[in-house]
Short mmCIF file of C-alpha atoms and ligand atoms in Angstrom, two decimals:
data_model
loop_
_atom_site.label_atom_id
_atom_site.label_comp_id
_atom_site.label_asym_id
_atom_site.label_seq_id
_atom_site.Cartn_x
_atom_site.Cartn_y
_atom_site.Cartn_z
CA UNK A 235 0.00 0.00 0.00
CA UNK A 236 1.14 3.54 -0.67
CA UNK A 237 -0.04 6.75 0.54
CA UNK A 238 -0.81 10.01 -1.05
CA UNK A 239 2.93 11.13 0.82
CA UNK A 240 4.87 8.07 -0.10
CA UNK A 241 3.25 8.31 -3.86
CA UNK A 242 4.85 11.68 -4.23
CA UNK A 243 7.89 11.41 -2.33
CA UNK A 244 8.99 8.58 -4.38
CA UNK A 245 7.49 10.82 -7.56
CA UNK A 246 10.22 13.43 -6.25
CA UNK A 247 13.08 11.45 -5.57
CA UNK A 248 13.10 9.70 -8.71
CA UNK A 249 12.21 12.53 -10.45
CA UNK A 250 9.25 10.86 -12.32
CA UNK A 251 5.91 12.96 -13.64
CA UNK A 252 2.76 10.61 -13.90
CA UNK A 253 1.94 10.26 -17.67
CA UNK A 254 -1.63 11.05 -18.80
CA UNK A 255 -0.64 9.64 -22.04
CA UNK A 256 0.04 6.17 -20.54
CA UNK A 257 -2.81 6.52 -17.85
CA UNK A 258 -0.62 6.78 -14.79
CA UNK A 259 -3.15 7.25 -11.72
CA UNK A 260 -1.63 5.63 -8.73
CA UNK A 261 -3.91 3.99 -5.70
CA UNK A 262 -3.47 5.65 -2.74
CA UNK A 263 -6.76 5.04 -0.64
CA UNK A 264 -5.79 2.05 1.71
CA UNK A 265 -9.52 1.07 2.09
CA UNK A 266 -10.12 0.57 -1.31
CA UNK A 267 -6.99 -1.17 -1.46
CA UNK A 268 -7.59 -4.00 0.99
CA UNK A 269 -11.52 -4.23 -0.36
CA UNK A 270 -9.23 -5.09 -3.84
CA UNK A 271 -7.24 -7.97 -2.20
CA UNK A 272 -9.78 -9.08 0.00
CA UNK A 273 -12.16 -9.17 -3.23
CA UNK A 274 -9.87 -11.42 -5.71
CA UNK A 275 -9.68 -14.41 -2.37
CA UNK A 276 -6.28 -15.14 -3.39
CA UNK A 277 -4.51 -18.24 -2.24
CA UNK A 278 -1.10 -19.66 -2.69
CA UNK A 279 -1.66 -21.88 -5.72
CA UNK A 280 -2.70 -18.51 -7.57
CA UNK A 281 -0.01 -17.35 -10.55
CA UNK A 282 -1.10 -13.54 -10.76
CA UNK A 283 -0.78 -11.48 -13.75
CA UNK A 284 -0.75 -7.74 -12.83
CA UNK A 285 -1.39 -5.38 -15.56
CA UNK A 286 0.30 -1.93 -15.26
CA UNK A 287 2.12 -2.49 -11.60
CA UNK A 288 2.96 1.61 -11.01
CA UNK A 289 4.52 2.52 -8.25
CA UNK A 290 3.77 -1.44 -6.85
CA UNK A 291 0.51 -0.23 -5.08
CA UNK A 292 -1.18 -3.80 -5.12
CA UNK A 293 2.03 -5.69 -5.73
CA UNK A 294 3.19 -6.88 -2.38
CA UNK A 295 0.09 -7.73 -1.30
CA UNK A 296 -0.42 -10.22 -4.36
CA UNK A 297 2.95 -11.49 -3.15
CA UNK A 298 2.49 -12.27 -0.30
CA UNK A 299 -0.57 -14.97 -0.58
CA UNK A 300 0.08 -16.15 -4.56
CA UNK A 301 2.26 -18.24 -5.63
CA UNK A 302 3.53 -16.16 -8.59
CA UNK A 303 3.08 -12.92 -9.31
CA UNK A 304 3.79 -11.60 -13.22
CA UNK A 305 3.51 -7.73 -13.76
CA UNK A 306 3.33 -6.33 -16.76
CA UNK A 307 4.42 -2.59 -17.25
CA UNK A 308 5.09 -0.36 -20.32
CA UNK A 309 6.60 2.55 -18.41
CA UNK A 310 10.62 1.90 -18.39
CA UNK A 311 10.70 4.75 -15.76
CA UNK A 312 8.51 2.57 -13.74
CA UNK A 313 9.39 -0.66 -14.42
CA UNK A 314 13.11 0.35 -13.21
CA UNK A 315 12.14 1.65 -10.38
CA UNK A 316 10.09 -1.94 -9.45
CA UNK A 317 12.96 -3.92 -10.77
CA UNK A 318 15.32 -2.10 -8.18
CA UNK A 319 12.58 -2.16 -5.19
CA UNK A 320 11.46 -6.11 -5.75
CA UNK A 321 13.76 -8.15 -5.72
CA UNK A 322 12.13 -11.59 -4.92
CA UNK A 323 11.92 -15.07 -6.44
CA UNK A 324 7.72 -15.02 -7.01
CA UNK A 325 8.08 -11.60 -9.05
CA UNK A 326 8.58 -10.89 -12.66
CA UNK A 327 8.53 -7.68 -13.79
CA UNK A 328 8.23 -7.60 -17.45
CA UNK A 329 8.80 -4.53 -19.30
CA UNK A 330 6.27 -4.70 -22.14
CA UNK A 331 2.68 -3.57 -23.46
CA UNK A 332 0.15 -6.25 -21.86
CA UNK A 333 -1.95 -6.21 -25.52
CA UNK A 334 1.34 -8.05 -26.71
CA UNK A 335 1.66 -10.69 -23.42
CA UNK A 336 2.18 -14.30 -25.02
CA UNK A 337 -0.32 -16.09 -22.87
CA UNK A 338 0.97 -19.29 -23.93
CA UNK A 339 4.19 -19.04 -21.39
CA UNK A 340 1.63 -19.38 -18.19
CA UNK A 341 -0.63 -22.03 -15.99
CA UNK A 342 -4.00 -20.69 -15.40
CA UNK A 343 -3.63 -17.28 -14.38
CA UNK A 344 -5.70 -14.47 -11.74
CA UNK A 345 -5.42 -10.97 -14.22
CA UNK A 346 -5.47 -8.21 -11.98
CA UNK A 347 -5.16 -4.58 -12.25
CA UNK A 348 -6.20 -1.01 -12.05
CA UNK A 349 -6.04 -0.17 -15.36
CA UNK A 350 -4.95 2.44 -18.04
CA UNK A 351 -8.14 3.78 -19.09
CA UNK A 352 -7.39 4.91 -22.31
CA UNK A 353 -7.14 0.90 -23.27
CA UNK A 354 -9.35 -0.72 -21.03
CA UNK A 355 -11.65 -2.17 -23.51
CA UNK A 356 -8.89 -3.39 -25.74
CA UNK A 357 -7.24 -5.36 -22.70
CA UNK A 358 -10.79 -6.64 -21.50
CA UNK A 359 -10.87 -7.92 -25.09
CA UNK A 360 -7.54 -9.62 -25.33
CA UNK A 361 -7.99 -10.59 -21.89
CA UNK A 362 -11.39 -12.70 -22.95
CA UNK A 363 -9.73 -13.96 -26.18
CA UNK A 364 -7.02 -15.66 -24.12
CA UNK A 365 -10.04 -17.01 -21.71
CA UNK A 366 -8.95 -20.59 -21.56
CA UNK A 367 -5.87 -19.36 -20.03
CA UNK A 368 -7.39 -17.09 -17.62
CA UNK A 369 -9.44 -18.24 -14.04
CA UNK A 370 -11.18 -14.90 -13.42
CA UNK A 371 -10.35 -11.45 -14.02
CA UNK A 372 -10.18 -8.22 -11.28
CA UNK A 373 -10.16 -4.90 -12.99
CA UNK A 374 -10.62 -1.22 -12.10
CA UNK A 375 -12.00 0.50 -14.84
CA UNK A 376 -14.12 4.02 -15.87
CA UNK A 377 -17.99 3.58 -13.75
CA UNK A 378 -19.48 4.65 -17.31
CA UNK A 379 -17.22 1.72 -19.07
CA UNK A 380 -18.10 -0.58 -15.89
CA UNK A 381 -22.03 -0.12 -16.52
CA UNK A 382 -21.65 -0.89 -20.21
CA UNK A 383 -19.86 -4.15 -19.85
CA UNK A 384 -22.93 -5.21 -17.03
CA UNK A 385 -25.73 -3.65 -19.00
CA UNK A 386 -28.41 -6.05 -20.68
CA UNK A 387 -31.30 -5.27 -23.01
CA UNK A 388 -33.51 -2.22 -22.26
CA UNK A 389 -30.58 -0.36 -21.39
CA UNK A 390 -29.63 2.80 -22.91
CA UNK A 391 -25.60 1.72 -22.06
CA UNK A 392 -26.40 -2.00 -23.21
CA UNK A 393 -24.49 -2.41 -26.64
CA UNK A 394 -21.62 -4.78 -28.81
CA UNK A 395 -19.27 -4.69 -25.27
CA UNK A 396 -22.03 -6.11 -23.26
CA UNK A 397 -22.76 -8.46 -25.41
CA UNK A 398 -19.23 -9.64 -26.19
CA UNK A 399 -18.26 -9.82 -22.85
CA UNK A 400 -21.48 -11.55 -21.14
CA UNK A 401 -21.08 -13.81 -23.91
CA UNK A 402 -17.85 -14.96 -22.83
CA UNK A 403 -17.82 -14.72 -19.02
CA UNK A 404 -20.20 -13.01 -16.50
CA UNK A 405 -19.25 -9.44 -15.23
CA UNK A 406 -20.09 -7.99 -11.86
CA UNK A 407 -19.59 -4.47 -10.14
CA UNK A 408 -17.81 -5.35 -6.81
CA UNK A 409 -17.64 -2.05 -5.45
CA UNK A 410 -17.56 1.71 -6.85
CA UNK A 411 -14.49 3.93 -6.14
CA UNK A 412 -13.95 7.54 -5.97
CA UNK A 413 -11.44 9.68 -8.45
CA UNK A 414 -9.65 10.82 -5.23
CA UNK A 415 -8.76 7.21 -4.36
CA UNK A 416 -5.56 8.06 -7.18
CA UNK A 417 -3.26 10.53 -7.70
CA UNK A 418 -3.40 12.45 -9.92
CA UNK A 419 -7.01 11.90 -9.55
CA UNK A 420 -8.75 11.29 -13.09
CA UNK A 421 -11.69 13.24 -13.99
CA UNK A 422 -14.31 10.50 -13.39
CA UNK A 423 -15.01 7.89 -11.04
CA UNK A 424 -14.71 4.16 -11.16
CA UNK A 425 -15.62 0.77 -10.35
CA UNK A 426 -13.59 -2.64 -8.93
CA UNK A 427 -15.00 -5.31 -11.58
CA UNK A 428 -15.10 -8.95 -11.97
CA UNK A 429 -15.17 -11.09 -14.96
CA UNK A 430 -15.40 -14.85 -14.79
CA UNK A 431 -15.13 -16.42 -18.08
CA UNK A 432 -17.55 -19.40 -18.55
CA UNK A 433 -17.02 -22.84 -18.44
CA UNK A 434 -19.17 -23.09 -21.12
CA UNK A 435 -20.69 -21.11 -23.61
CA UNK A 436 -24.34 -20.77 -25.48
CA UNK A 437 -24.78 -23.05 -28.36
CA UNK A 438 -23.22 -21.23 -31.15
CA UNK A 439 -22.83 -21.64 -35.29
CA UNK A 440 -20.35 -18.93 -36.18
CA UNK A 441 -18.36 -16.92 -33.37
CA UNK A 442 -17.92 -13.94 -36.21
CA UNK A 443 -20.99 -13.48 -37.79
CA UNK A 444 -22.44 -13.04 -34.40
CA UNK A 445 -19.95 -10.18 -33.21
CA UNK A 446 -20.83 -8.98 -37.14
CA UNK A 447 -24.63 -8.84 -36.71
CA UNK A 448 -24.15 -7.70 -33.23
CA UNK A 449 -21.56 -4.53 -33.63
CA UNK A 450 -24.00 -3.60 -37.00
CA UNK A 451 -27.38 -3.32 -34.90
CA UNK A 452 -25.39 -0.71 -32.63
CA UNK A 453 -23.88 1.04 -34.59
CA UNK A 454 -27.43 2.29 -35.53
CA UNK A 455 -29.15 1.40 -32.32
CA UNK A 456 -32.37 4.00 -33.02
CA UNK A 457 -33.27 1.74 -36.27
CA UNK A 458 -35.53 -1.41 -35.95
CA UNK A 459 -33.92 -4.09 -36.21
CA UNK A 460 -34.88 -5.49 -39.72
CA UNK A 461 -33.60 -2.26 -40.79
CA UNK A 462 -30.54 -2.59 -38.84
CA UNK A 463 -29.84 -6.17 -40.40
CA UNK A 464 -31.07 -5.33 -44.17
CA UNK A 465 -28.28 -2.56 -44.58
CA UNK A 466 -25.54 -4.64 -43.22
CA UNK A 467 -24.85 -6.12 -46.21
CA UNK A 468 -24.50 -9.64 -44.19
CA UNK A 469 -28.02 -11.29 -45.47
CA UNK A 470 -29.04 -12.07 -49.54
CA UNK A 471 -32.85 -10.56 -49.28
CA UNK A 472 -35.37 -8.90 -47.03
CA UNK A 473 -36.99 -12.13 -47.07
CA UNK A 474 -34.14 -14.09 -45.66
CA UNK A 475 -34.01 -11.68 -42.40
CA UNK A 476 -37.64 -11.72 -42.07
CA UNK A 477 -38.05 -15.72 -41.96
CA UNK A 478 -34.87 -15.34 -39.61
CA UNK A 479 -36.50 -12.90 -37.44
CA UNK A 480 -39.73 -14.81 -37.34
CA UNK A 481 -38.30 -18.21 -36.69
CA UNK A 482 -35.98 -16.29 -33.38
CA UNK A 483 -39.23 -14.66 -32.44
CA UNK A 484 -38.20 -11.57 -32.83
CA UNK A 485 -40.85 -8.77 -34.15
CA UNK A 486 -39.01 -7.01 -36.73
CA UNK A 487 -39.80 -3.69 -35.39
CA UNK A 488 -38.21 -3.95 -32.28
CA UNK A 489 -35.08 -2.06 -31.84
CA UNK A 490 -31.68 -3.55 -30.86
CA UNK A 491 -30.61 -2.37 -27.75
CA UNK A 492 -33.97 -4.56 -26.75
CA UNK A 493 -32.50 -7.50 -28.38
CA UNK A 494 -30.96 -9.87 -25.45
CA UNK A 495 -27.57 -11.90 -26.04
CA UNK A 496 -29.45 -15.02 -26.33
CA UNK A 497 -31.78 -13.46 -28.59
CA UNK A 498 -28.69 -12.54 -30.80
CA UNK A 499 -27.43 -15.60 -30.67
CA UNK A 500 -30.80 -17.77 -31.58
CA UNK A 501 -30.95 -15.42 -34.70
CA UNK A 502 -27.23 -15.76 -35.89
CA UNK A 503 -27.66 -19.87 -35.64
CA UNK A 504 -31.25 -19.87 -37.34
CA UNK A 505 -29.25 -17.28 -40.16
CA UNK A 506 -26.87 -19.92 -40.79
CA UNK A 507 -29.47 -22.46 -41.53
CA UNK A 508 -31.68 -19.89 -43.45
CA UNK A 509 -28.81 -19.28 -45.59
CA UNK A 510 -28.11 -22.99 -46.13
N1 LIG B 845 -1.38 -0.41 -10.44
C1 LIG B 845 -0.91 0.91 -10.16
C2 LIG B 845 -1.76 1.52 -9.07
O1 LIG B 845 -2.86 1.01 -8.82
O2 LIG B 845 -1.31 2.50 -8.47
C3 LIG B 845 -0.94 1.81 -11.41
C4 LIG B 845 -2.28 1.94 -12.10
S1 LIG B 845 -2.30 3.10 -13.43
C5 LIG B 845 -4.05 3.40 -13.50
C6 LIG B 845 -2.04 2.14 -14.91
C7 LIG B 845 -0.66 1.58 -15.09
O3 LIG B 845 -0.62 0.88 -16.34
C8 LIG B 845 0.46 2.61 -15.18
O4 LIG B 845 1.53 2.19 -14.38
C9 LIG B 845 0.87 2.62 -16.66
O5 LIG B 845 2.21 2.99 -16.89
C10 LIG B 845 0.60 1.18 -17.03
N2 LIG B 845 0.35 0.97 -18.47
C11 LIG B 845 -0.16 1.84 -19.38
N3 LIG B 845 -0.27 1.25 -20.60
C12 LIG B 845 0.19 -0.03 -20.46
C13 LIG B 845 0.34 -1.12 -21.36
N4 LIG B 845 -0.02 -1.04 -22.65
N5 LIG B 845 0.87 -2.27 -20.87
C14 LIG B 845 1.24 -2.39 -19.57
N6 LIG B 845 1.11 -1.38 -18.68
C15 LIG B 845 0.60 -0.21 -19.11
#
């Protein structure tokens, strides 16, 4: 744990600036803190990967209980100052960009970490395409980004994300935090979130074409939905999406942000036999 002193001494003496441009906002509310590790139950079979250590905020304590703890961070400024602090056998500091981590290299791994904002989604997603490597997942992201990824139909927020992610694992808000729990404090609040990938997915024809009909009825969320999926250029005729629709049970005026994941997914397989 570090506090708001400690965070800027050590700012000082190593004469580091936090960069905006790489998302650095360090923890330093010790509540929220220990609610993190008590949250992620970690025991000492657990090999840890920590996205984006900082200043080593959560570090120590994932130490202390896993078994292995890999962090993964792009700053060299930082990562130096880690390398020279840590010194112990069940840490690995890696000096690297975690969208480029080679899953491949680890057992079944914990991800952790409080995370660079500007990339969040783009981790959650490589973080869900490497699921079968991955136990759960404990991130602090954006509130607004956290209520997306939970959303579900009727939802103004609900959209591709929510689907993509449900579809894969099931999220949950643990607990919301306050922008002055880091320094420099970012302009909006945030939110400690789990993701559990699932055992075992729905019944599914073509991964894809799902994503593709999904991501299309969003991106023009205020048409109806036979609208959405005539113009996407995915589907031979207007008949072909009406039988579709009609065979999923889904009116054709309805729009898609009404449209649950199953519902999605009942249309995409009944598509692929539609289409032959
Ligand atoms: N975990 C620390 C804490 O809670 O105080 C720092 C959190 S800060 C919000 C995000 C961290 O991610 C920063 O240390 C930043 O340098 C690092 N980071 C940014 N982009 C990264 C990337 N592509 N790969 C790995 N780390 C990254």
């Amino acid at each position: 744990m570090l506090t708001l002193r400690e965070v800027k001494h050590i700012l000082r003496e190593y004469d580091l600036r936090p960069s905006k441009r790489l998302g650095q906002n360090f923890l330093i509310d010790a509540n929220i803190q220990k609610k993190m590790i008590k949250a992620l139950d970690l025991t000492p079979e657990d090999n840890v990967l920590e996205i984006g250590p900082g200043l080593g905020a959560l570090t120590d304590d994932l130490c202390a209980t896993a078994k292995k703890v890999t962090a993964v961070e792009k700053d060299y400024r930082l990562w130096e100052f880690l390398s020279k602090k840590n010194e112990r056998h069940d840490l690995e500091l890696i000096r690297g960009d975690i969208l480029k981590y080679d899953f491949n290299r680890d057992e079944k791994l914990k991800a952790v970490g409080n995370l660079p904002y500007y990339i969040s989604s783009l981790i959650l997603i490589m973080l869900l395409k490497n699921r079968h490597r991955i136990g759960s997942i404990y991130i602090t992201v954006q509130r607004e980004f956290a209520e997306r990824i939970v959303a579900g139909p009727g939802s103004k927020v609900y959209g591709s994300i929510s689907c993509f992610t449900q579809f894969y694992a099931e999220p949950k808000i643990l607990f919301p935090i306050k922008k002055n729990a880091f320094y420099p404090a970012p302009k909006v609040d945030s939110c400690f979130l789990s993701v559990t990938p699932r055992d075992k997915g729905l019944y599914l024809t073509d991964e894809e074409k799902l994503f593709k009909i999904i991501r299309n009825c969003f991106e023009k969320r205020r048409k109806t939905i036979l609208s959405s999926l005539r113009s996407s250029g995915l589907f031979g005729s207007k008949e072909e999406v009406i039988v579709a629709l009609d065979k999923s049970g889904i009116l054709p005026e309805r729009r898609p942000e009404t449209v649950s994941l199953k519902e999605f997914v009942d249309l995409n397989n009944i598509l692929d036999i539609v289409q032959g």
